[in-house]
mmCIF file of C-alpha atoms in Angstrom:
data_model
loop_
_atom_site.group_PDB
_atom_site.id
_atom_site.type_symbol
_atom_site.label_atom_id
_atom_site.label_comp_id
_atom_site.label_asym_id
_atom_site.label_seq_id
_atom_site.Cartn_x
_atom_site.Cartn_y
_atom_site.Cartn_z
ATOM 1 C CA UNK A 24 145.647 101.069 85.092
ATOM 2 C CA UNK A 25 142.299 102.173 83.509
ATOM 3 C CA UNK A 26 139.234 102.414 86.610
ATOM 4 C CA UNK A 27 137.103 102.591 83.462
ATOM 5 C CA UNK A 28 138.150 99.315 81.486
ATOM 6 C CA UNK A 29 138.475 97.546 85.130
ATOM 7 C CA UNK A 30 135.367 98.305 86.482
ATOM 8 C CA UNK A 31 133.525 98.511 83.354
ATOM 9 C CA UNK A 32 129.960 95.683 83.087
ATOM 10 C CA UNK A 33 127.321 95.442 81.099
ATOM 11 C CA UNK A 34 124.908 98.494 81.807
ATOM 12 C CA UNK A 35 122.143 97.756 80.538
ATOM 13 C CA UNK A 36 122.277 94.283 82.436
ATOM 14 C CA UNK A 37 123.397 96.253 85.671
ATOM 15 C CA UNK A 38 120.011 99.110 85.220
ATOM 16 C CA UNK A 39 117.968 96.753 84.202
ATOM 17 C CA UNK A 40 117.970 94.679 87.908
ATOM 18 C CA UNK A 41 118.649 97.743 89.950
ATOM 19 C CA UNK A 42 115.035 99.237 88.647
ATOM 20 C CA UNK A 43 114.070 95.565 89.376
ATOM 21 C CA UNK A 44 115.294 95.466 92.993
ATOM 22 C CA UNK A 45 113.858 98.629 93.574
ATOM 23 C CA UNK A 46 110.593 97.702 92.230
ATOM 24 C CA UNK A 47 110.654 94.432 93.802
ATOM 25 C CA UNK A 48 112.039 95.393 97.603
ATOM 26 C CA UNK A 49 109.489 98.203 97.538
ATOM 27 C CA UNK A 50 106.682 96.814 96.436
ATOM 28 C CA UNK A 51 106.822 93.230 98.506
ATOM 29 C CA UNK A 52 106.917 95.376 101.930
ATOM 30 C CA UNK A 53 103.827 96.976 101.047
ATOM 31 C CA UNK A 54 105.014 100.389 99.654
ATOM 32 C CA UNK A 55 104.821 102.301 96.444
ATOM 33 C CA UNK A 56 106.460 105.372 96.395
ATOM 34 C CA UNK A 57 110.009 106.656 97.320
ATOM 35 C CA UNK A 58 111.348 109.672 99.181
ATOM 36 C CA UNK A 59 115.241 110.270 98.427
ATOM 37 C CA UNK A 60 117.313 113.036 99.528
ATOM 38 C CA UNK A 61 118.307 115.043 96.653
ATOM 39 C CA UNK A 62 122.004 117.009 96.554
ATOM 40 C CA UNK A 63 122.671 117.809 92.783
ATOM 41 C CA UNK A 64 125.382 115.395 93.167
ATOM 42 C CA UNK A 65 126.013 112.484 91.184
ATOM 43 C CA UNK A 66 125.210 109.249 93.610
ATOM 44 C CA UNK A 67 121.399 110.961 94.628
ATOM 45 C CA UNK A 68 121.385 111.827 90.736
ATOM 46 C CA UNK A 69 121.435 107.798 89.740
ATOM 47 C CA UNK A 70 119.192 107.182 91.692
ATOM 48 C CA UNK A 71 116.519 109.178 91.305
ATOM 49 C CA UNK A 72 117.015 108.271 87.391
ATOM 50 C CA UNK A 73 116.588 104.727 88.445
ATOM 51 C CA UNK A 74 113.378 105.566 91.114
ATOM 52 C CA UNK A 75 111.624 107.090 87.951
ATOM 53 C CA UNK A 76 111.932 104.194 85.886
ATOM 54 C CA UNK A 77 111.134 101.629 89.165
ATOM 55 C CA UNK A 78 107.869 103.293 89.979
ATOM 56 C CA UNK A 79 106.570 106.133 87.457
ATOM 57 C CA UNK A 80 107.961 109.736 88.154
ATOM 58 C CA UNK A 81 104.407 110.186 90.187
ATOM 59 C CA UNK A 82 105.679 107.746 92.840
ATOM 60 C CA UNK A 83 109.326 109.437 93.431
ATOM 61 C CA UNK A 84 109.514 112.514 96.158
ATOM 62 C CA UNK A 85 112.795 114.447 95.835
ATOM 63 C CA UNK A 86 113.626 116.367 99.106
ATOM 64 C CA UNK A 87 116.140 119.065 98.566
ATOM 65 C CA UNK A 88 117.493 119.983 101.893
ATOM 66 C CA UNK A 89 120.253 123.191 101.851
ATOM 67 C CA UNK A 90 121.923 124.983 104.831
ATOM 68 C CA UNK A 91 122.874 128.425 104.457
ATOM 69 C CA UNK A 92 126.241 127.330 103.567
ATOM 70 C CA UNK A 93 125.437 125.040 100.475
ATOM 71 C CA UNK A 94 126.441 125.896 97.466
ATOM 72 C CA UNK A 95 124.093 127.383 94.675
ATOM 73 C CA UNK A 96 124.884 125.172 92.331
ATOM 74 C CA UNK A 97 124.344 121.994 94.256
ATOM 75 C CA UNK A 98 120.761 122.924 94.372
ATOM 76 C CA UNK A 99 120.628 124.115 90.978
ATOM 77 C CA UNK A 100 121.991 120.566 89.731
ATOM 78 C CA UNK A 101 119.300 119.174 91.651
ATOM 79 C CA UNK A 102 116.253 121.283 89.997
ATOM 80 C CA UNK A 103 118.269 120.479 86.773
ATOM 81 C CA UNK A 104 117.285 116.539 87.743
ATOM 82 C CA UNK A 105 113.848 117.296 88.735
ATOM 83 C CA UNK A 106 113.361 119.016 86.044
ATOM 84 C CA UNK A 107 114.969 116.599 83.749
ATOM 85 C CA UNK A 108 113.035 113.564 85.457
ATOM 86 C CA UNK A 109 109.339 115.488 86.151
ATOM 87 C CA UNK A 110 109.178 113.924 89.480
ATOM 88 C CA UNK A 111 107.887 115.623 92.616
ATOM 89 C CA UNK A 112 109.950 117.653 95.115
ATOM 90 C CA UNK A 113 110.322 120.021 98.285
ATOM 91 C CA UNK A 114 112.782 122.183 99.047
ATOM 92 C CA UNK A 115 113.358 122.461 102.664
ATOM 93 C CA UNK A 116 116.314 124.573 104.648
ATOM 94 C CA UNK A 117 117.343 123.096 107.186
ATOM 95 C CA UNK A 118 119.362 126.605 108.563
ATOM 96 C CA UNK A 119 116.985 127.452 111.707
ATOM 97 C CA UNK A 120 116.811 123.657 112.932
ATOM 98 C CA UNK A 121 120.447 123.055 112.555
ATOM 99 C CA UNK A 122 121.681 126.470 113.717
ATOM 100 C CA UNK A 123 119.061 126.037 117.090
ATOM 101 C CA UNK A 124 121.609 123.502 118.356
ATOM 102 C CA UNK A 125 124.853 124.304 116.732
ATOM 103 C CA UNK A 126 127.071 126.526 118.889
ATOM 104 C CA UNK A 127 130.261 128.594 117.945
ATOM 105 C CA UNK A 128 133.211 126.086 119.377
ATOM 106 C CA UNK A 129 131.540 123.289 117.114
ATOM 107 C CA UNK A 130 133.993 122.315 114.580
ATOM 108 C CA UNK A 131 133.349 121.571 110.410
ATOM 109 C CA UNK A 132 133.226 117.761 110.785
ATOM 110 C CA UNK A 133 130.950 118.179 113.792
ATOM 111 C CA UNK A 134 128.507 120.412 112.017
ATOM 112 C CA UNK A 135 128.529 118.410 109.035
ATOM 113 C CA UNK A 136 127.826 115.474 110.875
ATOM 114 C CA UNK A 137 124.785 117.458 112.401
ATOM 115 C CA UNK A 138 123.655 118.226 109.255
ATOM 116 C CA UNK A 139 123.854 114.964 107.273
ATOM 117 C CA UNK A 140 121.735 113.319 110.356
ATOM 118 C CA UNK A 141 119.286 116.483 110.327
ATOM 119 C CA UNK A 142 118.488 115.898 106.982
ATOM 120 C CA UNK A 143 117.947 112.117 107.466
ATOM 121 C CA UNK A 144 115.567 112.563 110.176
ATOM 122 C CA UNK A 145 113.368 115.081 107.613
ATOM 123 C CA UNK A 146 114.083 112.454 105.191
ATOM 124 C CA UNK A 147 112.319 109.247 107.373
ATOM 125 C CA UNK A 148 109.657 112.357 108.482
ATOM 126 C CA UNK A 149 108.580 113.079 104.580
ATOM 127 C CA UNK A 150 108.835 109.195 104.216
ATOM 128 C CA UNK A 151 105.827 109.347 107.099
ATOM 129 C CA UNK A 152 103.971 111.990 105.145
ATOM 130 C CA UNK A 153 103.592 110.059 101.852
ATOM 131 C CA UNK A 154 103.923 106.677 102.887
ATOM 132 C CA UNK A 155 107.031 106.229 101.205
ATOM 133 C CA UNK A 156 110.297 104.063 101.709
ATOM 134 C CA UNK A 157 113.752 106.215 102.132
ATOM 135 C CA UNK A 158 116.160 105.064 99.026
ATOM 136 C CA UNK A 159 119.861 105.482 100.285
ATOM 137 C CA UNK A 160 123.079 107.013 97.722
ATOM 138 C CA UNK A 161 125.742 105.623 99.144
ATOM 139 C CA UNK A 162 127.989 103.975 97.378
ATOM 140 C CA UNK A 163 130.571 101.138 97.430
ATOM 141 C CA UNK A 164 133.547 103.422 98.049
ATOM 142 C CA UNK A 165 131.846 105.498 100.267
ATOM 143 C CA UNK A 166 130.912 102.613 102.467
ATOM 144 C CA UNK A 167 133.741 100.967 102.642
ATOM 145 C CA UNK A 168 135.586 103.822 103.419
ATOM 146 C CA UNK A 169 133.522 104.441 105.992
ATOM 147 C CA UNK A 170 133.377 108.017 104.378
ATOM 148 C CA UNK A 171 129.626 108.953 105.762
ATOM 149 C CA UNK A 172 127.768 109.951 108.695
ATOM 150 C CA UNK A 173 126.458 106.595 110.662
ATOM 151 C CA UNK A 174 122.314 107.441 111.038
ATOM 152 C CA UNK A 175 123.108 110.287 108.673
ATOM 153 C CA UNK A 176 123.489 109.498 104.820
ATOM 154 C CA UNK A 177 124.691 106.053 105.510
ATOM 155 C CA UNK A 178 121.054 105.589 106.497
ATOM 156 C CA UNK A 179 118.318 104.184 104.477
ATOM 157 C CA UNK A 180 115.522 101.482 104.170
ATOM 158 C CA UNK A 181 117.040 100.038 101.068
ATOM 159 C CA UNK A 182 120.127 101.128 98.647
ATOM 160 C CA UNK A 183 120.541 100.303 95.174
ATOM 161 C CA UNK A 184 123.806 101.786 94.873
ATOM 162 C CA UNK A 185 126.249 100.339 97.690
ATOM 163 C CA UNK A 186 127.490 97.542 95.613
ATOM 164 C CA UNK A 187 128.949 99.757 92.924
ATOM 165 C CA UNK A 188 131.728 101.674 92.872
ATOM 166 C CA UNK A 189 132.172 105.947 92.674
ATOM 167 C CA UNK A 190 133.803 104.990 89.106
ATOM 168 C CA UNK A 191 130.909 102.219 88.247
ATOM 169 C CA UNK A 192 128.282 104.850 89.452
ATOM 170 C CA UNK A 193 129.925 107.235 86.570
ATOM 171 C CA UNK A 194 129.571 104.953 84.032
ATOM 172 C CA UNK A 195 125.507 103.715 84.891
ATOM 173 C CA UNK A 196 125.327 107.270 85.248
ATOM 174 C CA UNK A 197 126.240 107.940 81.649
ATOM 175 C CA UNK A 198 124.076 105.554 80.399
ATOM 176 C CA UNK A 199 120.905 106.114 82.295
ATOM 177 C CA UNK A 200 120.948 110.022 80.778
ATOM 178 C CA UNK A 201 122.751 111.627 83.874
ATOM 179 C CA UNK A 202 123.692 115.268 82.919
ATOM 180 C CA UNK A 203 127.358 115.059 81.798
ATOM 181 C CA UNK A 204 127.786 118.244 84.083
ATOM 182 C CA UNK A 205 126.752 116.968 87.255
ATOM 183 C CA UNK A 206 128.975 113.353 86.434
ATOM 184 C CA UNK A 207 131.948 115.881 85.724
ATOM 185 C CA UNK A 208 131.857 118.087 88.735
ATOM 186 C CA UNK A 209 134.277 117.468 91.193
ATOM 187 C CA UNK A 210 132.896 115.328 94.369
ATOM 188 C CA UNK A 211 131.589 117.241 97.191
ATOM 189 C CA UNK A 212 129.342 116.039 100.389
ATOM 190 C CA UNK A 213 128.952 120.071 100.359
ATOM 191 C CA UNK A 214 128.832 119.940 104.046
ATOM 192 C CA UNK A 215 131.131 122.923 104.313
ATOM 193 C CA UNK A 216 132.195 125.801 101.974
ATOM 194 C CA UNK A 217 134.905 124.469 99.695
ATOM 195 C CA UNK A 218 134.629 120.961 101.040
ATOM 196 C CA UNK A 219 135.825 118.297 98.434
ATOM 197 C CA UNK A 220 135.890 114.561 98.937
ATOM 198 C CA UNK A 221 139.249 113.745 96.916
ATOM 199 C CA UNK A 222 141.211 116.276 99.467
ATOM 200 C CA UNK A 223 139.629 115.757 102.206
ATOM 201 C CA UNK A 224 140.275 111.768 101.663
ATOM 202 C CA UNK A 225 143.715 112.477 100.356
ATOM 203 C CA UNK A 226 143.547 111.009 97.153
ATOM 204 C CA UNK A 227 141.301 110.422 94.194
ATOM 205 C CA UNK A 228 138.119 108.082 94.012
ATOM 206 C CA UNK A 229 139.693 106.920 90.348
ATOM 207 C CA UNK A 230 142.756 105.158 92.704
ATOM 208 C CA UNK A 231 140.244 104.221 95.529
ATOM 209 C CA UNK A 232 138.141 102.236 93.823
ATOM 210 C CA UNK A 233 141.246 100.474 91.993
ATOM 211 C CA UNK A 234 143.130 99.381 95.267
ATOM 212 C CA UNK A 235 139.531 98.372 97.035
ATOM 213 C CA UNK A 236 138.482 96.148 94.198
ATOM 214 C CA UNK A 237 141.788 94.641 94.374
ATOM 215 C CA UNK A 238 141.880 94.199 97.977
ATOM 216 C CA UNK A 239 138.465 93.226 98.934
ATOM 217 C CA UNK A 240 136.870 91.588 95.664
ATOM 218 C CA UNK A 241 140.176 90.326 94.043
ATOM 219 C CA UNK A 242 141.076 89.405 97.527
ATOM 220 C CA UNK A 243 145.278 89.992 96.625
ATOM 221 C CA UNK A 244 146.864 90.893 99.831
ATOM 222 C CA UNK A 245 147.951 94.360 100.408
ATOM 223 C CA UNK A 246 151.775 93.324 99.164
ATOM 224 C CA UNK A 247 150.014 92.001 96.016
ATOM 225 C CA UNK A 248 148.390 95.437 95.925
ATOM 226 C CA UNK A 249 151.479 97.119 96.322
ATOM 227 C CA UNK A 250 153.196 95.238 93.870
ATOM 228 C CA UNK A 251 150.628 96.274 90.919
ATOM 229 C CA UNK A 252 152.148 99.948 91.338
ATOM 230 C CA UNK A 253 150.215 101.459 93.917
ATOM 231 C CA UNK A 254 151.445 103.885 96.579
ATOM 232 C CA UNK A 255 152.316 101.330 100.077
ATOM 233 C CA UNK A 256 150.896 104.604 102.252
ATOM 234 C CA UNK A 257 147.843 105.074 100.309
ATOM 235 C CA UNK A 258 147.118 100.952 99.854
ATOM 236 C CA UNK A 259 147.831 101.143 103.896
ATOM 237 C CA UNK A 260 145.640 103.857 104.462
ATOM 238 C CA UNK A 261 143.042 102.423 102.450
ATOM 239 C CA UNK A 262 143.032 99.431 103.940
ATOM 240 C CA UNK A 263 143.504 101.106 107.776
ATOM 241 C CA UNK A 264 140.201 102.910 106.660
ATOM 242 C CA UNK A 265 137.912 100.050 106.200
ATOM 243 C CA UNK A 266 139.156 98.255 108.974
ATOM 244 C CA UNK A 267 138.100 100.827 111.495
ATOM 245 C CA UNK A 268 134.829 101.792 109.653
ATOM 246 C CA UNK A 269 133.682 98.130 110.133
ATOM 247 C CA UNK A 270 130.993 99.670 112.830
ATOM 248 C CA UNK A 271 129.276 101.724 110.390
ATOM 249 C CA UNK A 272 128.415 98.461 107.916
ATOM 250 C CA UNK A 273 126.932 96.648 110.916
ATOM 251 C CA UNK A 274 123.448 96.831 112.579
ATOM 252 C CA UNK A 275 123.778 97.550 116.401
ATOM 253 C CA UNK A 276 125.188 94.890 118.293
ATOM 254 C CA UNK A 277 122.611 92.830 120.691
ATOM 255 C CA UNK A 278 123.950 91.627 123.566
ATOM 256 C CA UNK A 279 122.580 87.537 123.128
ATOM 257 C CA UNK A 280 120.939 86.938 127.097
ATOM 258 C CA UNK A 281 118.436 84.251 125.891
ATOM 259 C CA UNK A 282 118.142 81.018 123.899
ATOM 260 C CA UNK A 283 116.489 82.766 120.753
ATOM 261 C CA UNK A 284 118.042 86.517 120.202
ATOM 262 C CA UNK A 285 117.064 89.125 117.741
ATOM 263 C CA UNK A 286 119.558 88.757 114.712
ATOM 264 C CA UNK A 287 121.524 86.341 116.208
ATOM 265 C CA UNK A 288 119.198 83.242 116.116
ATOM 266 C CA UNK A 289 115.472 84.465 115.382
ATOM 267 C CA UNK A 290 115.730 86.044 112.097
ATOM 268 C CA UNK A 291 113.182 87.383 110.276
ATOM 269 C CA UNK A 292 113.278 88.104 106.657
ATOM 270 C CA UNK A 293 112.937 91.727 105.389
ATOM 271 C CA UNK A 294 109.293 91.330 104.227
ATOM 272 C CA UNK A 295 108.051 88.462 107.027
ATOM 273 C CA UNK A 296 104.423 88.686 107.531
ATOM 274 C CA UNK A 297 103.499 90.978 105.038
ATOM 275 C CA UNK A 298 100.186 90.000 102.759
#
């Protein structure tokens, strides 16, 4: 079974309202410009392509944001964008801030954790600075998955990209003028030397994205799932995976105490009360 022919849509439909939304959601809350943390990766890639047609290339901040561990070439890819897209930039380390409270019994998914919320608090800070909106990269898979840091990269004020899929976020790539090199490179949070996505997940994004579409927008049961000729451990595990993650997709819980409680009975729309 072909991801590609599966997931495949119309992209010029699909780009056409995601620079829309992004115009739209910024713009009716009173903003302009956009700050979005930039890793040479393919997700951040999209949608900084997308930010520059939404607002002008004037109007889109990329923050680059290494550790001493990153790789080279993840920064690289991400000049290679900037460059590409003319839009403006910083590059900030984040080594002495993360390394002031990192200690040496602090394990990898610890420290990556550390660092994916470290660079989402500079993020929302350069936000402050030019009175911008932060633009999340997460995507569908990721999300449901549940494979992010919660008030790290899972955090944003808006996110054009969490209702497609790693394989649909190739193809829009593609089309929108992505480098081919940066939608070819193997997946990598680069939160550790030699850190991959696909291993660290235990299998590929190209299967992933097959079983959760079947699962969760299909709706088959996981025996139906099974039953189109995917592996029972992996559907399981899939499946196991978005279960527990649940937490991560929610806001935080209010405990309800009163007649009219925030998000459970006094709701207020996104942009209530702006002029």
């Amino acid at each position: 079974m072909d991801p590609y022919k599966v997931l495949s849509f119309d992209e010029s439909k699909i780009a056409d309202y995601l620079i829309e939304f992004l115009r739209d959601e910024i713009y009716k809350v009173g903003f302009e410009k956009a700050v979005i943390g930039l890793s040479g990766g393919i997700d951040s890639g999209l949608v900084a392509y997308l930010l520059k047609e939404a607002l002008g290339k004037e109007n889109v901040y990329a923050i680059i944001l290494p550790y001493k561990t990153s790789s080279a070439e993840s920064v690289d890819d991400a000049f290679k964008i900037i460059n590409e897209l003319g839009i403006n930039y910083k590059k900030i380390d984040i080594t002495k801030m993360a390394d002031s409270y990192i200690e040496n019994n602090f394990d990898k998914v610890r420290i990556g954790n550390i660092l994916a919320r470290l660079r989402m608090i500079v993020l929302f800070d350069q936000s402050y600075e030019t009175n911008a909106l932060v633009v999340g990269t997460s995507n569908k898979t990721e999300l449901l998955l549940g494979y992010g840091t919660w008030y790290g990269d899972m955090a944003s004020s808006l996110n054009p990209i969490g209702d497609l899929y790693k394989t649909q976020v190739r193809i829009l790539s593609k089309y929108m003028g992505v480098p081919q090199s940066i939608i070819d490179k193997k997946p990598t949070a680069d939160l550790w030397v030699g850190q991959s996505d696909e291993e660290e997940l235990g299998f590929s994004y190209d299967e992933a994205d097959l079983i959760l579409y079947h699962l969760f927008d299909k709706r088959l049961s996981i025996d139906e799932v099974i039953n189109l000729g995917f592996s029972k451990n992996i559907v399981n595990g899939i499946f196991e995976r978005v279960r527990k993650n649940q937490f991560k997709r929610l806001p935080p819980i209010i405990a309800k105490v009163s007649r009219r409680s925030i998000n459970w009975d006094f709701r207020f729309l996104r942009d209530w009360g702006q002029i």
